[in-house]
Coordinates of C-alpha atoms in Angstrom, one line a residue:
M8 CA 50.7 40.2 16.7
I9 CA 49.7 37.1 25.3
E10 CA 48.1 36.1 24.4
K11 CA 46.7 35.2 35.8
R12 CA 44.5 34.8 38.4
N13 CA 44.8 31.5 40.2
W14 CA 48.1 30.0 41.2
N15 CA 46.4 26.8 42.1
S16 CA 44.8 26.3 38.6
K17 CA 46.6 24.0 36.2
I18 CA 47.5 24.3 32.5
G19 CA 47.3 27.1 30.1
Y20 CA 48.4 27.5 26.5
C21 CA 49.6 29.3 23.9
V22 CA 49.8 29.2 19.5
L23 CA 50.7 29.1 16.7
A24 CA 52.6 30.8 16.7
L25 CA 52.2 32.4 19.0
I26 CA 52.4 32.4 21.7
H27 CA 54.5 33.2 24.1
L28 CA 56.2 33.3 27.0
L29 CA 55.0 34.6 30.0
E30 CA 52.8 37.7 29.7
V31 CA 50.4 40.3 28.7
V32 CA 50.3 41.2 25.1
A33 CA 49.4 44.8 25.8
S34 CA 50.6 45.5 22.3
T35 CA 52.4 43.8 19.6
T36 CA 53.8 45.0 16.3
Y37 CA 52.1 42.1 14.7
T38 CA 49.0 44.1 13.7
R39 CA 45.4 43.0 13.8
E40 CA 45.1 43.7 10.0
I41 CA 47.9 42.4 7.7
L42 CA 47.4 44.2 4.5
N43 CA 49.3 43.7 1.2
N44 CA 48.8 44.8 -2.4
K45 CA 49.0 41.4 -3.9
P46 CA 45.8 40.5 -5.9
P47 CA 43.6 37.6 -4.7
F48 CA 43.5 34.3 -6.4
Q49 CA 41.4 34.1 -9.5
V50 CA 42.2 30.5 -10.3
R51 CA 41.9 27.9 -7.6
P52 CA 45.3 26.6 -6.4
S53 CA 45.8 22.8 -6.4
W54 CA 46.0 22.7 -2.6
L55 CA 42.6 24.4 -2.1
Q56 CA 39.8 21.9 -1.9
T57 CA 36.1 22.8 -2.6
C58 CA 33.0 22.3 -0.5
K59 CA 29.3 22.7 -1.0
R60 CA 28.1 26.1 -0.1
S61 CA 24.8 24.6 1.1
N62 CA 26.5 22.3 3.5
P63 CA 30.3 23.0 3.8
N64 CA 30.7 20.6 6.7
D65 CA 29.3 17.6 4.8
A66 CA 31.6 14.6 5.3
D67 CA 34.0 16.8 7.2
C68 CA 34.6 18.7 4.0
F69 CA 35.5 22.1 5.5
H70 CA 37.7 20.3 8.1
H71 CA 39.8 18.8 5.2
L72 CA 39.8 22.0 3.3
F73 CA 41.0 24.0 6.3
E74 CA 43.7 21.4 7.1
G75 CA 44.8 21.4 3.5
C76 CA 45.7 25.1 3.7
F77 CA 48.5 24.4 6.3
P78 CA 51.2 23.0 4.0
A79 CA 50.8 26.0 1.8
L80 CA 51.0 28.4 4.8
V81 CA 54.1 26.7 6.1
A82 CA 55.8 27.2 2.8
G83 CA 54.4 30.6 2.2
I84 CA 52.2 31.8 -0.7
P85 CA 54.2 34.7 -2.2
E86 CA 51.8 35.2 -5.2
I87 CA 49.2 36.5 -2.7
G88 CA 51.7 38.0 -0.2
V89 CA 51.3 35.4 2.5
K90 CA 54.6 34.8 4.3
S91 CA 55.7 31.4 5.6
F92 CA 54.9 30.8 9.2
E93 CA 57.6 28.2 9.8
P94 CA 59.3 29.7 11.6
L95 CA 56.8 32.3 12.7
H96 CA 58.4 35.7 13.3
I97 CA 56.9 38.3 15.7
D98 CA 58.6 41.6 16.1
Q99 CA 57.6 42.4 19.7
V100 CA 55.4 41.4 22.6
S101 CA 55.0 44.0 25.3
V102 CA 54.4 43.1 28.9
S103 CA 52.5 45.3 31.4
K104 CA 51.0 43.7 34.5
G105 CA 50.8 45.7 37.7
N106 CA 48.9 43.7 40.3
G107 CA 48.3 40.2 41.7
N108 CA 50.8 37.5 41.9
L109 CA 52.7 38.8 38.9
V110 CA 54.0 42.4 38.6
L111 CA 56.0 42.7 35.4
S112 CA 56.9 45.3 32.8
G113 CA 59.0 45.2 29.7
G114 CA 58.6 42.7 26.8
F115 CA 60.1 40.4 24.3
Q116 CA 61.6 41.3 20.9
N117 CA 62.5 39.4 17.7
L118 CA 60.6 36.3 18.5
V119 CA 61.2 33.2 16.4
I120 CA 58.7 30.4 16.9
R121 CA 59.3 26.9 15.4
G122 CA 56.8 24.1 15.4
P123 CA 53.6 25.6 13.8
S124 CA 54.2 23.3 10.7
N125 CA 53.3 20.3 12.9
T126 CA 49.8 21.7 13.5
T127 CA 47.0 19.2 13.3
V128 CA 43.4 20.4 12.8
Q129 CA 41.3 18.6 15.4
R130 CA 38.0 20.2 14.3
A131 CA 36.9 22.9 11.8
N132 CA 33.3 24.1 11.3
L133 CA 31.9 26.7 9.0
D134 CA 28.3 27.9 9.5
L135 CA 27.3 30.6 7.0
G136 CA 23.9 30.9 8.4
K137 CA 25.1 31.7 11.9
R138 CA 28.1 33.5 10.6
R139 CA 30.5 31.3 12.6
L140 CA 33.9 29.8 11.8
D141 CA 35.4 27.7 14.6
F142 CA 38.4 25.4 14.7
E143 CA 40.6 23.5 17.1
L144 CA 44.4 23.0 16.6
K145 CA 46.9 20.7 18.3
L146 CA 50.6 21.5 18.3
P147 CA 52.9 18.9 19.9
R148 CA 55.8 21.2 20.5
L149 CA 56.6 24.9 20.1
R150 CA 60.2 26.2 20.4
I151 CA 60.6 30.0 21.0
R152 CA 63.7 32.1 21.0
A153 CA 63.7 35.8 21.6
K154 CA 65.3 38.8 23.3
Y155 CA 63.7 39.9 26.6
N156 CA 63.7 42.9 28.9
L157 CA 61.7 42.5 32.1
K158 CA 61.5 43.8 35.6
G159 CA 59.1 43.1 38.4
N160 CA 58.1 40.4 40.9
I161 CA 56.7 36.9 40.7
L162 CA 55.0 36.3 44.0
L163 CA 57.6 37.7 46.4
L164 CA 60.6 37.0 44.2
P165 CA 62.1 39.8 42.2
L166 CA 62.8 39.4 38.5
V167 CA 65.0 41.8 36.5
G168 CA 67.1 41.2 33.4
N169 CA 67.6 41.5 29.7
G170 CA 69.1 39.2 27.2
D171 CA 68.2 35.9 25.4
V172 CA 65.2 33.7 26.3
A173 CA 64.5 30.2 25.1
M174 CA 61.2 28.4 25.8
V175 CA 59.5 25.2 24.9
L176 CA 55.8 24.6 25.0
K177 CA 54.5 21.0 24.8
D178 CA 51.1 19.6 23.9
V179 CA 49.5 22.9 23.0
N180 CA 45.8 22.7 22.3
T181 CA 44.0 25.7 20.9
A182 CA 40.3 26.4 20.3
V183 CA 39.4 29.4 18.1
Y184 CA 35.9 30.8 17.9
T185 CA 35.0 33.5 15.4
K186 CA 32.2 35.6 14.1
I187 CA 32.4 36.3 10.4
S188 CA 30.8 38.3 7.6
L189 CA 30.7 38.0 3.9
R190 CA 32.2 41.0 2.1
N191 CA 33.2 42.1 -1.3
E192 CA 37.0 42.2 -1.9
T193 CA 38.0 45.8 -2.7
Q194 CA 40.2 45.1 -5.7
T195 CA 37.9 42.7 -7.6
G196 CA 34.5 42.8 -5.9
D197 CA 34.6 39.1 -5.3
E198 CA 33.0 37.7 -2.2
I199 CA 35.4 36.9 0.7
I200 CA 35.0 35.8 4.3
R201 CA 36.1 38.3 6.9
I202 CA 36.7 37.5 10.5
D203 CA 35.1 40.3 12.6
E204 CA 35.6 38.9 16.1
M205 CA 37.8 36.1 17.5
K206 CA 38.2 34.4 20.8
V207 CA 41.0 31.9 21.6
R208 CA 41.2 29.3 24.4
F209 CA 44.3 27.2 25.0
E210 CA 45.9 24.6 27.2
V211 CA 49.6 23.8 27.5
G212 CA 50.8 20.4 28.8
A213 CA 54.2 21.6 29.9
M214 CA 56.6 24.5 29.7
R215 CA 60.3 24.9 29.9
I216 CA 61.9 28.3 30.0
H217 CA 65.4 29.8 30.4
L218 CA 66.1 33.5 30.8
K219 CA 69.8 34.5 30.4
N220 CA 71.5 37.4 32.0
L221 CA 69.0 37.8 34.9
F222 CA 70.2 40.2 37.7
N223 CA 73.0 41.5 35.5
G224 CA 74.6 38.0 35.3
N225 CA 74.2 36.9 38.9
N226 CA 74.2 33.2 38.2
V227 CA 72.9 32.2 41.7
L228 CA 69.8 34.4 41.6
A229 CA 69.2 33.6 37.9
A230 CA 69.3 29.8 38.6
S231 CA 66.7 30.3 41.4
I232 CA 64.3 32.2 39.2
N233 CA 64.6 29.9 36.2
A234 CA 64.2 26.8 38.5
F235 CA 61.1 28.4 40.0
L236 CA 59.6 29.2 36.6
N237 CA 60.1 25.7 35.4
Q238 CA 58.8 24.0 38.5
N239 CA 55.7 26.1 38.4
G240 CA 55.3 26.4 34.6
N241 CA 51.6 25.5 34.5
E242 CA 50.8 27.8 37.3
V243 CA 52.7 30.7 35.6
I244 CA 50.8 30.2 32.3
A245 CA 47.5 29.9 34.1
E246 CA 48.2 33.2 35.8
L247 CA 48.8 34.8 32.4
R248 CA 46.2 32.9 30.4
P249 CA 43.6 35.6 29.9
D250 CA 46.1 38.0 28.4
L251 CA 47.9 35.3 26.4
E252 CA 44.6 34.4 24.8
L253 CA 43.9 38.0 23.9
G254 CA 47.3 38.3 22.3
L255 CA 46.9 35.1 20.3
A256 CA 43.5 36.3 19.1
D257 CA 45.2 39.5 17.8
I258 CA 47.8 37.5 15.9
F259 CA 45.4 34.9 14.5
H260 CA 42.9 37.6 13.5
G261 CA 45.4 39.2 11.1
L262 CA 46.8 36.0 9.8
W263 CA 43.5 34.5 8.8
N264 CA 42.0 37.7 7.5
N265 CA 45.0 38.1 5.3
L266 CA 44.5 34.6 3.9
F267 CA 40.8 34.7 3.4
S268 CA 41.0 38.1 1.7
K269 CA 43.0 36.4 -1.0
M270 CA 40.7 33.4 -1.4
P271 CA 37.4 34.4 -3.0
T272 CA 34.5 32.1 -1.9
K273 CA 33.8 31.4 -5.6
L274 CA 36.9 29.2 -5.7
W275 CA 36.1 27.0 -2.8
L276 CA 32.3 27.3 -1.9
L277 CA 30.5 25.8 -4.9

């Protein structure tokens, strides 16, 4: 299942998928827990590397292991019920912000996000003693298409409309910090990693956005709003950044718990 306060601050981000357009993820139908009935792996797949349990970060081992999962995630892993995230599909992102420079309500539906397959893992660290799993991702370009329904104000400018929206985010850098626990998988009793808490921080180098059918098709007003959003893209994202980060954490939490629940540690921590 984004994802505000300072119009003078620069740069904000979004990910993986995630990641969206301008606003509060008060709720999304991309749930925090993504459960399926597929059994976990009992034989290590070829793409899953192994690391020493005593020192999983030795020679950047966990970094390489983590990065090695991405091609499989891009393609999808149907045998354990993990869907492809290229493109990443999100049913809905709700918007609810009622004060400050932005006053908006409504949301975005049927989001299709392309570009997660080009993710590069900048850093990945697993500390079993401190129960931490942290990583940093770089995404050069995310392209988002969706339906929108919004009404409210940006500064003193009114914004109202519904229709198609297209957005491009460039140079997206995401840092993810988690607290984990080691649990027994319910079906087999095998030990798995579970993410209990997650925080996301992000930066976006640039944003382009186009909202169609603003003001019931008034092209003059629509052009003004779209021009304003694009001229002030970094400031818009910075204004929304705290809520975007919460929304991304919600999406990532479910994605990674779904994967880790299907990868017993006996297969990759030796």
